[in-house]
Coordinates of C-alpha atoms in Angstrom, one line a residue:
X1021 CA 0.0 0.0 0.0
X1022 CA 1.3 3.5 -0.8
X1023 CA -0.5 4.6 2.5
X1024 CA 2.0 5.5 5.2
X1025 CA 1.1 5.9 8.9
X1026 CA 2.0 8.7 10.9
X1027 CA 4.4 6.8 12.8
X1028 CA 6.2 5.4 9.8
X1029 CA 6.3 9.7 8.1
X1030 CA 7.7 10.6 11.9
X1031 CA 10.3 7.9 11.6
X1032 CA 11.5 8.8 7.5
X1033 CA 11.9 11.9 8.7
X1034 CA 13.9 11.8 11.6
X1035 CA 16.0 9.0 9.9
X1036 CA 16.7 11.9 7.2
X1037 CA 17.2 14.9 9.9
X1038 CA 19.4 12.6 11.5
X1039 CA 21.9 12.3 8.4
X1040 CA 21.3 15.9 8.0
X1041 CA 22.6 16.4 11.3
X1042 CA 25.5 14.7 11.2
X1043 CA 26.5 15.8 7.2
X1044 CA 26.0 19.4 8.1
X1045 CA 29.3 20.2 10.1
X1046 CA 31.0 18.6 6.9
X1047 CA 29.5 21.7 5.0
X1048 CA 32.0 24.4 6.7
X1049 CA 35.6 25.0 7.0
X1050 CA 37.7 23.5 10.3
X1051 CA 37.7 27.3 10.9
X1052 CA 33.9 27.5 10.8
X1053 CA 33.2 24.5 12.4
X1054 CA 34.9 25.4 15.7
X1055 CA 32.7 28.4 15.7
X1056 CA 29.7 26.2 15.0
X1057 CA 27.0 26.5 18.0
X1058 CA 27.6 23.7 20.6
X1059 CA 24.1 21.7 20.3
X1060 CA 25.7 20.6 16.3
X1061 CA 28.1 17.8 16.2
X1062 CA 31.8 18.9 15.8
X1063 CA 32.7 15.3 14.1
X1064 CA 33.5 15.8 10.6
X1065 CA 34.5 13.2 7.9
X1066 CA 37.9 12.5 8.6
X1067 CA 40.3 12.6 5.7
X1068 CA 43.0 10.3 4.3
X1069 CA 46.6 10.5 3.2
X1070 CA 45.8 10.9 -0.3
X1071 CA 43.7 13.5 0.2
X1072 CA 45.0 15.2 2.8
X1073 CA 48.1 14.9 2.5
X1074 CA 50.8 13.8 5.3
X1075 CA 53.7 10.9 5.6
X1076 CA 53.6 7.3 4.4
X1077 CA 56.6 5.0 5.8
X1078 CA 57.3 1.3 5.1
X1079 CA 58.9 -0.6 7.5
X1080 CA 60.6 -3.6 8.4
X1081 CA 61.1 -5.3 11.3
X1082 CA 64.3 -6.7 11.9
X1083 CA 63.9 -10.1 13.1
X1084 CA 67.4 -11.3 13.2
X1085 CA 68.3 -8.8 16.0
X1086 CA 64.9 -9.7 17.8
X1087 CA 66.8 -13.5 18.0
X1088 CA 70.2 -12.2 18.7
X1089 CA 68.8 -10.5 21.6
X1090 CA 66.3 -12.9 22.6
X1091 CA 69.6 -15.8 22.0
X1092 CA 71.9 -13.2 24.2
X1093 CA 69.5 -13.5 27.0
X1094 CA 69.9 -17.8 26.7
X1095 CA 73.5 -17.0 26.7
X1096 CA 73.6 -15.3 30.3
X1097 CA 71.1 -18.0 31.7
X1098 CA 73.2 -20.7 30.7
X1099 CA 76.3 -19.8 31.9
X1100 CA 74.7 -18.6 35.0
X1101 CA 73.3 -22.8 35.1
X1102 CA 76.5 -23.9 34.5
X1103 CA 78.1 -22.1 36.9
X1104 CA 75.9 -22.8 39.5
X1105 CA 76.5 -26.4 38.5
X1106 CA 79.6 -26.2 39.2
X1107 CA 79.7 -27.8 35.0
X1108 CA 83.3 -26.6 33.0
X1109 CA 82.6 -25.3 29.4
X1110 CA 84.7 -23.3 26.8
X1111 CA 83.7 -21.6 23.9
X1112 CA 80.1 -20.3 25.1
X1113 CA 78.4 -17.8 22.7
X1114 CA 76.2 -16.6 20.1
X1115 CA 76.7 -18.0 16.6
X1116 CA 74.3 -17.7 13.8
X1117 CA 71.1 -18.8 15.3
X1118 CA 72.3 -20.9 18.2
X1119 CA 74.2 -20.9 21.3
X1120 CA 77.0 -23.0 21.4
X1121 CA 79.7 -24.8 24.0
X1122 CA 81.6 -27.5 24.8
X1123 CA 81.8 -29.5 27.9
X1124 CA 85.1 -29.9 29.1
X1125 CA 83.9 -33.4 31.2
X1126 CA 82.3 -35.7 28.7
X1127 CA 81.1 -37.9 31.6
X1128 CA 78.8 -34.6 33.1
X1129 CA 76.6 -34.4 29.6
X1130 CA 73.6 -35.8 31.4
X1131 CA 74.4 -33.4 34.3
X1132 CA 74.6 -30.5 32.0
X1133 CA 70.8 -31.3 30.4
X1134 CA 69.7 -31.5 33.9
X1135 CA 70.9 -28.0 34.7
X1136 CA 69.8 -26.4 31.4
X1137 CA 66.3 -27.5 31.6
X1138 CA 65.3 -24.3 33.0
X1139 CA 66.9 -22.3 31.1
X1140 CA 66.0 -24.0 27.4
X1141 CA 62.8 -24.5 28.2
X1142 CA 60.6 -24.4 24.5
X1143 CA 63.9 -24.8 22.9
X1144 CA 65.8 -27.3 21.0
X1145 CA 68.6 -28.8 22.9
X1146 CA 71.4 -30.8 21.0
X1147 CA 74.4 -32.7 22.4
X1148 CA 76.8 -34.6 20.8
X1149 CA 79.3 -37.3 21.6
X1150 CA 82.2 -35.2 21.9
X1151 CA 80.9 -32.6 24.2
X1152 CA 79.3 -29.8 22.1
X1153 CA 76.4 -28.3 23.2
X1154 CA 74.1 -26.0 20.6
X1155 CA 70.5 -24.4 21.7
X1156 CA 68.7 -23.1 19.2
X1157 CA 64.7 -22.7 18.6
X1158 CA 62.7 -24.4 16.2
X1159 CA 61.2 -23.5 13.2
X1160 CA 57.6 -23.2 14.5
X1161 CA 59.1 -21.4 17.7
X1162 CA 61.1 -19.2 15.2
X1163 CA 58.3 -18.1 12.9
X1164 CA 56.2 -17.6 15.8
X1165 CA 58.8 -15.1 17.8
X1166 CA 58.6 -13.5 14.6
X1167 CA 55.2 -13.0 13.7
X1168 CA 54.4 -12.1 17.6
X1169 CA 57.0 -9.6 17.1
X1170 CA 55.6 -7.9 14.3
X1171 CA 52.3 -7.8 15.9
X1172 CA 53.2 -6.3 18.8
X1173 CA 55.2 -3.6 16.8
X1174 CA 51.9 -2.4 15.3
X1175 CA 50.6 -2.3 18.1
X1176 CA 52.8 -0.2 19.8
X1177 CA 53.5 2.0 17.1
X1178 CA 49.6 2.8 17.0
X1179 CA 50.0 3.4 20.6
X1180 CA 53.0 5.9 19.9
X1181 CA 51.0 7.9 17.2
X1182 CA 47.9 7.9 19.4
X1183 CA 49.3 9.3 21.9
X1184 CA 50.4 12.4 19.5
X1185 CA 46.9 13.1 19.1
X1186 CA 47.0 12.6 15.7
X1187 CA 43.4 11.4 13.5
X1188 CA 43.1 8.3 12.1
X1189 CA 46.6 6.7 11.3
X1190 CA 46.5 3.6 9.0
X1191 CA 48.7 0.7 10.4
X1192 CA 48.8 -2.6 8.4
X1193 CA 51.4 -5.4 8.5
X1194 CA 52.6 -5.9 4.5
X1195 CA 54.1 -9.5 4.1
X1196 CA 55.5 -11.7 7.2
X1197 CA 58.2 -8.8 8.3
X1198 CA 57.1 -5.3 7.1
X1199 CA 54.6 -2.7 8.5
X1200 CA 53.4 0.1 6.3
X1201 CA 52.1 3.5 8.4
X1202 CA 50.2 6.7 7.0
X1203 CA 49.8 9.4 8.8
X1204 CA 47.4 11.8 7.2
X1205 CA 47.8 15.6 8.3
X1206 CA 51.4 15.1 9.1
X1207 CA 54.3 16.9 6.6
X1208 CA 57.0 16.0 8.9
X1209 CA 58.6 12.6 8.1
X1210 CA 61.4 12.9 10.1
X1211 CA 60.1 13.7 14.0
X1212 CA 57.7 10.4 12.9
X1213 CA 60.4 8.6 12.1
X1214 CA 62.0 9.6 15.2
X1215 CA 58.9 8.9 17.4
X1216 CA 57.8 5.1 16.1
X1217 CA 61.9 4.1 14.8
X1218 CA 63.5 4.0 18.5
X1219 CA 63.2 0.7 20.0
X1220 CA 62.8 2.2 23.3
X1221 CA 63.9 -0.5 25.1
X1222 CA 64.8 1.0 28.8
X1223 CA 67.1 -1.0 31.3
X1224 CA 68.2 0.5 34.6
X1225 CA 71.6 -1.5 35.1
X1226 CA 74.4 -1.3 37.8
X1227 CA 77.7 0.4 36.9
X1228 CA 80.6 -1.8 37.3
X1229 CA 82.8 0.3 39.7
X1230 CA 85.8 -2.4 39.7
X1231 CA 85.9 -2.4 35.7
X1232 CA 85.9 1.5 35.4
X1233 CA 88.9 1.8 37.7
X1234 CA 91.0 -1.6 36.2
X1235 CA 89.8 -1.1 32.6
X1236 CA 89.1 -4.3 32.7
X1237 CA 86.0 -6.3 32.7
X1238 CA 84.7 -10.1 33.6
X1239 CA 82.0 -11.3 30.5
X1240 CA 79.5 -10.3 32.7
X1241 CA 80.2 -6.4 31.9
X1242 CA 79.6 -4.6 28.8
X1243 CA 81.0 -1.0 27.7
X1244 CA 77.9 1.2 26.8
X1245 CA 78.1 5.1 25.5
X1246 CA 77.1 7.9 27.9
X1247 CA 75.2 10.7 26.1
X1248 CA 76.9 14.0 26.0
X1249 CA 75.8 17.6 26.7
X1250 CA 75.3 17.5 23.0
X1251 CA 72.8 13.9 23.6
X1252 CA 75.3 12.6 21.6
X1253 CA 77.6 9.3 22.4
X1254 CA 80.7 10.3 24.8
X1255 CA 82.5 8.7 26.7
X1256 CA 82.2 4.4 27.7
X1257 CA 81.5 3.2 30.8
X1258 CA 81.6 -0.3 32.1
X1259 CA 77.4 -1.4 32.8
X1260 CA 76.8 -5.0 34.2
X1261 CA 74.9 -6.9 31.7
X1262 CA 72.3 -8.2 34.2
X1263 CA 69.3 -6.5 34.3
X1264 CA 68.4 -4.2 37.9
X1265 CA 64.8 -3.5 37.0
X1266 CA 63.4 -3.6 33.3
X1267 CA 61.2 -0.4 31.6
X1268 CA 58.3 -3.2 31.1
X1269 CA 57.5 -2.5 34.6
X1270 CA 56.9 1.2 34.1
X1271 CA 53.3 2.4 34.1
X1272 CA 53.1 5.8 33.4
X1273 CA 56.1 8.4 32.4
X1274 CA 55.4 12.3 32.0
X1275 CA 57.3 15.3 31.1
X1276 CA 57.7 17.8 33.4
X1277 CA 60.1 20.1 35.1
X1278 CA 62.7 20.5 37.4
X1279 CA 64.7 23.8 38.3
X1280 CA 63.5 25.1 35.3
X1281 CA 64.8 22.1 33.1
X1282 CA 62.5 19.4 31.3
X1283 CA 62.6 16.4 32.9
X1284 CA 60.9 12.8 32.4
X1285 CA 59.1 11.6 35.8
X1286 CA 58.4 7.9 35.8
X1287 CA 56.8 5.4 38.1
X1288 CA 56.9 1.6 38.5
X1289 CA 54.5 -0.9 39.0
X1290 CA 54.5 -2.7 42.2
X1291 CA 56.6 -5.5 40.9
X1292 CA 59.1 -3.0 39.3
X1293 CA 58.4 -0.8 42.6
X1294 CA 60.1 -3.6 44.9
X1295 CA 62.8 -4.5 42.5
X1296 CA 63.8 -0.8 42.5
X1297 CA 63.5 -0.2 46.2
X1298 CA 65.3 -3.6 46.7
X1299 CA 68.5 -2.8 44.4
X1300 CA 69.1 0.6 45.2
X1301 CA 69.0 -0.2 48.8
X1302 CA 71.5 -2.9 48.5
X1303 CA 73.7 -0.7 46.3
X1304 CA 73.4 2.8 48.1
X1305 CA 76.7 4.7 47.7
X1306 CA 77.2 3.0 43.8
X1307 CA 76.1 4.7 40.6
X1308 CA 73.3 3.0 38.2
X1309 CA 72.7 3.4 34.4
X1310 CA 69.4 5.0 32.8
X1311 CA 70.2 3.0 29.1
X1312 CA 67.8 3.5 26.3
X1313 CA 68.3 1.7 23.2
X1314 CA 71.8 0.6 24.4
X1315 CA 73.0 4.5 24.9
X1316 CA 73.1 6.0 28.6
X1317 CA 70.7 8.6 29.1
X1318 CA 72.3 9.2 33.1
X1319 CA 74.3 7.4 35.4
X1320 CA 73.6 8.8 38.6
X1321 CA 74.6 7.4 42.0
X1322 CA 72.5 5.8 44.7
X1323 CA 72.6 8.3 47.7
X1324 CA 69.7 6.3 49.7
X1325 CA 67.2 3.5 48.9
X1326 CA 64.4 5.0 46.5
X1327 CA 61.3 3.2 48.3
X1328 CA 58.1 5.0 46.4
X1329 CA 58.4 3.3 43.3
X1330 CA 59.3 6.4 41.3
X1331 CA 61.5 8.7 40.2
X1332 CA 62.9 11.7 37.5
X1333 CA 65.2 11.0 34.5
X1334 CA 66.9 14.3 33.9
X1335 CA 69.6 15.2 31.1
X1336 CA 70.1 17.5 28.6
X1337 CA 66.6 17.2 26.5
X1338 CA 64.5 19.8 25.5
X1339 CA 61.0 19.9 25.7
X1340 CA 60.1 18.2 22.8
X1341 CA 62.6 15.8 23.2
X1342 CA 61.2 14.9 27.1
X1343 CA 57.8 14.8 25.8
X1344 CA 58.1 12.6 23.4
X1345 CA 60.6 10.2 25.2
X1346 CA 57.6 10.4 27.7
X1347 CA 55.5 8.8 24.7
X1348 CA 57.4 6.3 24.6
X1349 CA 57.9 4.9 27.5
X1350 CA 54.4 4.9 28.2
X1351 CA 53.8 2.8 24.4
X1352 CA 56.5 0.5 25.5
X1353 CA 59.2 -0.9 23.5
X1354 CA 59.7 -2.5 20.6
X1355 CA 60.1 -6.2 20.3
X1356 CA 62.4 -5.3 17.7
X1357 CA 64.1 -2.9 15.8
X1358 CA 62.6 -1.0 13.0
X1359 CA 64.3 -0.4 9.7
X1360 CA 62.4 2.5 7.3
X1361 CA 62.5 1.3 3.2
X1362 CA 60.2 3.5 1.5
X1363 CA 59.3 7.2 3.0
X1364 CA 57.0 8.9 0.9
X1365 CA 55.7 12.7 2.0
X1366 CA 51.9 13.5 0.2
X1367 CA 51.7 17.9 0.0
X1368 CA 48.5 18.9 1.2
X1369 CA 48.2 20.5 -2.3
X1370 CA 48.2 17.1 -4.5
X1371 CA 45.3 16.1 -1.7
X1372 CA 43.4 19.3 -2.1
X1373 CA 43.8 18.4 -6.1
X1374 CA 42.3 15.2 -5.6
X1375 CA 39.1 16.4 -3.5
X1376 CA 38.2 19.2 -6.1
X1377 CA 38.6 16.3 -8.9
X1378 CA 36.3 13.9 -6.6
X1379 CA 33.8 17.0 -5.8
X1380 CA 34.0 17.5 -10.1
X1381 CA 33.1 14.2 -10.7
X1382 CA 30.3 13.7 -8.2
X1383 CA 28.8 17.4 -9.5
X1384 CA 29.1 16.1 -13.1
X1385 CA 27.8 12.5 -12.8
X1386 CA 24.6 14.0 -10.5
X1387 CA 23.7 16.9 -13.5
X1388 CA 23.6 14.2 -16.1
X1389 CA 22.1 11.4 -13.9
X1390 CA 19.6 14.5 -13.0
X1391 CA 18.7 15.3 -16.5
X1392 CA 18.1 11.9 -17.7
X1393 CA 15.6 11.2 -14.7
X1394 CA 13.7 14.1 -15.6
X1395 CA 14.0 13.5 -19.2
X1396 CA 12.7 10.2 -18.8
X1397 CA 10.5 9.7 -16.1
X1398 CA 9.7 13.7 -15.9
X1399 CA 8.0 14.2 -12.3
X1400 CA 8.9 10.8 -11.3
X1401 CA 12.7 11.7 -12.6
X1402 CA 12.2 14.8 -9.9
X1403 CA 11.3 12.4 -6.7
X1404 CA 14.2 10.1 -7.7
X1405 CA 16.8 12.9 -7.9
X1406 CA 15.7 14.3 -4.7
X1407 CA 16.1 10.7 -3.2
X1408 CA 19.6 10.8 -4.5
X1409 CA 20.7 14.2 -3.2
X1410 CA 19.3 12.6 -0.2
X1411 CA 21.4 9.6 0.1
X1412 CA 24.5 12.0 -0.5
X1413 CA 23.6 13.4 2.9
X1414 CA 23.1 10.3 4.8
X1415 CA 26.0 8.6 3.3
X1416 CA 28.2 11.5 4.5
X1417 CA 26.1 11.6 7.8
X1418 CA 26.5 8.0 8.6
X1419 CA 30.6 8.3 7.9
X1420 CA 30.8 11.6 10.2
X1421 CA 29.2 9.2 12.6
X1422 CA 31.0 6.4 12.7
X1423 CA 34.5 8.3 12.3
X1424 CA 35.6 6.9 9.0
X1425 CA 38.6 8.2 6.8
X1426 CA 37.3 9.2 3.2
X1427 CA 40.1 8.4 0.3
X1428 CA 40.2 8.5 -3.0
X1429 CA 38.8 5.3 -3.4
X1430 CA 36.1 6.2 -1.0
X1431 CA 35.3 9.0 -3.4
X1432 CA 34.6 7.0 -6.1
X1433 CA 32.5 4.8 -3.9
X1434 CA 30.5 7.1 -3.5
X1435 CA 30.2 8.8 -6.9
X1436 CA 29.4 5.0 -8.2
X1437 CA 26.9 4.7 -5.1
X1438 CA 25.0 7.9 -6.6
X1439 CA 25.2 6.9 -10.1
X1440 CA 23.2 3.7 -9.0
X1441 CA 21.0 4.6 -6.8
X1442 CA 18.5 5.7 -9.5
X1443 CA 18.2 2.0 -10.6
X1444 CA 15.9 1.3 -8.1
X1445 CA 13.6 4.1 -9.3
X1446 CA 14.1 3.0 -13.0
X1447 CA 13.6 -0.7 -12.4
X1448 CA 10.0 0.7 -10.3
X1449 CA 9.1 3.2 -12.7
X1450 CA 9.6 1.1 -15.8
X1451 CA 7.4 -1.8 -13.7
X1452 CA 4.8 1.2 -13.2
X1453 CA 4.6 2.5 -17.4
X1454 CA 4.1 -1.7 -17.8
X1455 CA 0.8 -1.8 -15.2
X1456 CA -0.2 1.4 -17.2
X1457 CA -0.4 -0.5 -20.5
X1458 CA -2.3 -3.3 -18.9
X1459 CA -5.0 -0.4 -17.9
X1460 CA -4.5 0.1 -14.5
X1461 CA -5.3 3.2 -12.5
X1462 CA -2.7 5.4 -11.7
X1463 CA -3.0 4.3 -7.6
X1464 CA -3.2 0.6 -8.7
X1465 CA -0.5 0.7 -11.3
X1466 CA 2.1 3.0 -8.7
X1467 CA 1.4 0.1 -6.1
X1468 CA 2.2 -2.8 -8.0
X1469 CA 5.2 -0.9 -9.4
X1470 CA 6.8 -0.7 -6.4
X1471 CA 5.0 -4.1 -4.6
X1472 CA 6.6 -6.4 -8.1
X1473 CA 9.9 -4.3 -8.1
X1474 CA 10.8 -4.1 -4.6
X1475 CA 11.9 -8.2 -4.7
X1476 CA 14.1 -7.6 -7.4
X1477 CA 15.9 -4.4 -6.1
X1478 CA 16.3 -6.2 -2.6
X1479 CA 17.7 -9.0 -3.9
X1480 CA 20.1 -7.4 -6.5
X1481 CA 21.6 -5.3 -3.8
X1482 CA 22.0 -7.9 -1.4
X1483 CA 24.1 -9.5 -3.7
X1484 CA 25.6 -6.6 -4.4
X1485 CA 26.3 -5.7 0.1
X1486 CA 27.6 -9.4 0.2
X1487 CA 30.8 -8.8 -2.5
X1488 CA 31.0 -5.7 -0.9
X1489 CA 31.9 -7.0 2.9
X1490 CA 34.4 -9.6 1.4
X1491 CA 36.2 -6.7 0.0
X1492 CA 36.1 -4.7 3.1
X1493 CA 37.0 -8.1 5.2
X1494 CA 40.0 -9.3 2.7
X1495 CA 41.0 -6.0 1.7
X1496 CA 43.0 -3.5 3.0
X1497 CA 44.0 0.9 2.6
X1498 CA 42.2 1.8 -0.1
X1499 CA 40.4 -1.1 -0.7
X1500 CA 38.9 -1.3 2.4
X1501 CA 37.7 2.9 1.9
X1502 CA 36.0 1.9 -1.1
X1503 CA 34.4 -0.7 0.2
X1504 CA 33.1 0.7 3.7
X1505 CA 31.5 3.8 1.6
X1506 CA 29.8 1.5 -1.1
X1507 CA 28.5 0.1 1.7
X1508 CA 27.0 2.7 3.7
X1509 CA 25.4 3.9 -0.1
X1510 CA 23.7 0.7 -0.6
X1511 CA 21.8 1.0 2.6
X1512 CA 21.4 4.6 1.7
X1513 CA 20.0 4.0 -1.7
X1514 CA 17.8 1.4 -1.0
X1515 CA 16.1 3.5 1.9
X1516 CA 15.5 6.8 -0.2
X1517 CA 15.1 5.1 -3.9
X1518 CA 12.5 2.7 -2.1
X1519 CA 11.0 4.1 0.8
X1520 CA 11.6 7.8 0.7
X1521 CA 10.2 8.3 -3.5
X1522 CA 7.3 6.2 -2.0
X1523 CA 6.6 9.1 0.6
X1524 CA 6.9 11.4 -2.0
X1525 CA 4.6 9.6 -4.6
X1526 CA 2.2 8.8 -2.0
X1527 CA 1.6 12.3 -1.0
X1528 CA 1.7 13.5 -4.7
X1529 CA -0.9 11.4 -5.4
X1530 CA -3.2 12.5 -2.4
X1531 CA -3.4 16.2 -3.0
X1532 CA -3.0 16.1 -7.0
X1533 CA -5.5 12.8 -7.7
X1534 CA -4.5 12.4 -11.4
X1535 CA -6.4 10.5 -13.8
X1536 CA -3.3 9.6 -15.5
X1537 CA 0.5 9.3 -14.4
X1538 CA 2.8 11.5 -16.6
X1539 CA 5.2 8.8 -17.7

């Protein structure tokens, strides 16, 4: 029936202020819109890289030092086993993708399994005859470090950018090892770089005193560069490899200030907060290392126990520099290090380009859709290109809503999206010109248009919503832009081609009561 209850007319219409509600902040400049009273949404469309403009990077993680590092840490447990074992050994290190030794007593090979167990646990543990020992992982175990390792790099890096405050970053693994990241809005590749490239892998480590006056050093103690006034590498000093307290166990850093200078304040967990309260009051009159990404941010020394579980990292940083070192501590570090193979910079100019060539084509493909509707279907060609300025507004309401970024892609989404949505109102009218011939009336004939039509059209676009989800679930970037707008527009189109030129036709054909349909 083309009758329509008041209920149902309420509903249309709010469904349609609604997207006119959320579209309309989309009408006005970002200048305009933060001037825009306070009962309208501020949420506008957001935009991507390509139209934009901003940074796009291409990472990729480097897995071999992830196992060198991961291999360096089996190297320190075993020969802390074997020393506890009381086991003899020569020859212990990393090679390739292994740790190796060899047993100086052949007869303590059985020993020396029983006091690795712990520390090769999920490993592969080979012996031979003649007393060499190699640990190494397995293939499963080794894809699986690094795939978790490139997952919890994208992770963290969308942490990092986050916390910059910066809309909609896109953050997809490409391949088994490389991450690609676009930043739209942002023209400076370099302080990105900076931000998501450090590993930021803090340590808090014990000084060895007895190697820094000898100049020598048991295998235990490594020589790490202390930042200069500069922040550059200076001078070495001797650090003890094992860990005091690890930056996992850090839960919130901030910049702030001190005497005037920026400073980073930090604060453990409890677990770090005991392990720090515990080593400094067991050390107190010995200097410890702040070391970030193997460089020594401060070595200062331990005047009394630091029991509260917090405390202030101060050097030569400015306040940028503090900030963002703040940013990432509280992101955490990386599993492993990152290594930058394409950097591409997008000018907000070649983005402006490409939304005045999208706004072009939409205006030109809705004049000509416009003027064949009225050509054809004359009155009827009117209710359908009203429909489809319509479903322009909702589709640009229902993305303001939902926060999506509008590409390129997504631009032609949704100037295919308009171009279609008049097929419903063809397929309808062309069913209502057929009931004419058979003699209907013009009420009958506009009903069982739209009663025999509205199978087809629900069907074909079904179909048509179905393709478009597997693009949107196997897709990715652009693909996935194109595919979230078509989307939105099929629901659109259906609801104003259908339901909305119903409204229209039903209240045309109440106050007008033609004796024929002028088709």
């Amino acid at each position: 029936m083309l009758q329509f209850s008041k209920f149902k007319i309420t509903l249309i219409l709010a469904v349609l202020l609604a997207g006119l509600y959320t579209a309309m902040p989309n009408l006005f400049s970002a200048g305009q819109v933060a001037n825009l009273p306070s009962w309208l949404p501020a949420r506008t469309v957001s935009l991507g890289l390509d139209l934009q403009g901003g940074s796009h990077l291409l990472y990729e993680v480097d897995t071999g030092a992830l196992v060198k590092g991961k291999l360096d840490g089996v190297e320190d447990e075993v020969r802390a086993a074997m020393r506890d074992a009381k086991l003899g050994y020569t020859d212990l290190g990393v090679k390739g993708e292994q740790v190796s030794f060899k047993l100086r007593d052949l007869s303590a090979l059985d020993a020396a399994r029983t006091a690795l167990a712990k520390a090769t646990t999920g490993m592969q543990l080979d012996m031979a005859a003649d007393g060499a020992v190699s640990i190494s992982f397995s293939d499963a175990a080794l894809a699986e470090l690094k795939k978790h390792a490139v997952e919890q790099s994208i992770e963290i890096i969308n942490k990092r950018i986050d916390q910059t405050g910066t809309k909609e970053p896109t953050i997809i693994r490409q391949g088994d090892d490389r991450i690609v990241v676009q930043v739209p809005g942002v023209s400076d590749p370099q302080r990105l770089k900076d931000l998501i490239g450090k590993t930021a892998k803090m340590e808090f480590k014990m000084v060895d005193e007895t190697a820094e006056a000898t100049g020598t050093a048991p295998p235990t103690s490594i020589q790490l560069p202390e930042l200069d006034d500069d922040g550059k590498p200076g001078r070495l000093l001797w650090i003890k490899k094992p860990v005091m307290v690890s930056g996992e166990t850090l839960i919130d850093a901030q910049q702030g200030f001190d005497g005037g200078m920026p400073i980073v304040s930090f604060k453990f967990d409890s677990v770090g907060a005991r392990k720090f309260g515990d080593a400094t009051k067991a050390n107190v009159g010995k200097r410890f290392a702040i070391v970030l990404d193997n460089q020594i941010i401060s070595a200062p020394k331990i005047n009394d126990a630091i029991l509260g579980g917090s405390g202030i990292i101060s050097g030569n940083f400015t306040t940028e520099s503090a900030r963002d070192l703040a940013i990432l501590l509280r992101a955490g570090a990386l599993p492993a290090p990152l290594t930058v193979l394409e950097e591409r910079t997008v000018g907000a100019d070649l983005g402006a380009d490409s939304i005045e060539a999208g706004k072009r084509a939409c205006l030109i493909a809705v004049v000509f859709i416009a003027v064949a509707m009225v050509v054809l279907y004359g009155l009827f060609g009117v209710f359908a290109n009203i429909a489809m300025l319509l479903n322009g507004v909702l589709m640009l309401g229902f993305l303001s809503a939902i926060g999506a970024t509008l590409t390129f892609p997504g631009i032609a989404g949704m100037v295919l999206t308009l171009g279609m949505a008049v097929d419903a109102n063809v397929l309808i009218l062309e069913r209502v010109r057929e009931e004419m011939r058979n003699g209907r009336s013009p009420v009958n004939a506009m009903e069982a248009g739209y009663r025999e039509a509205q199978a087809t059209i629900f069907d074909a676009n079904v179909t048509h919503a179905i393709s478009t989800m597997f693009l949107f679930a196997f897709g990715s970037g652009p693909i996935k832009g194109f595919a979230i707008t078509l989307l939105i527009g099929i629901v659109s189109s259906v609801f104003t081609a259908v339901v909305v030129t119903r409204l229209m036709t039903s209240v045309w054909l109440r106050q007008a009561r033609p004796k024929a349909l002028p088709l």
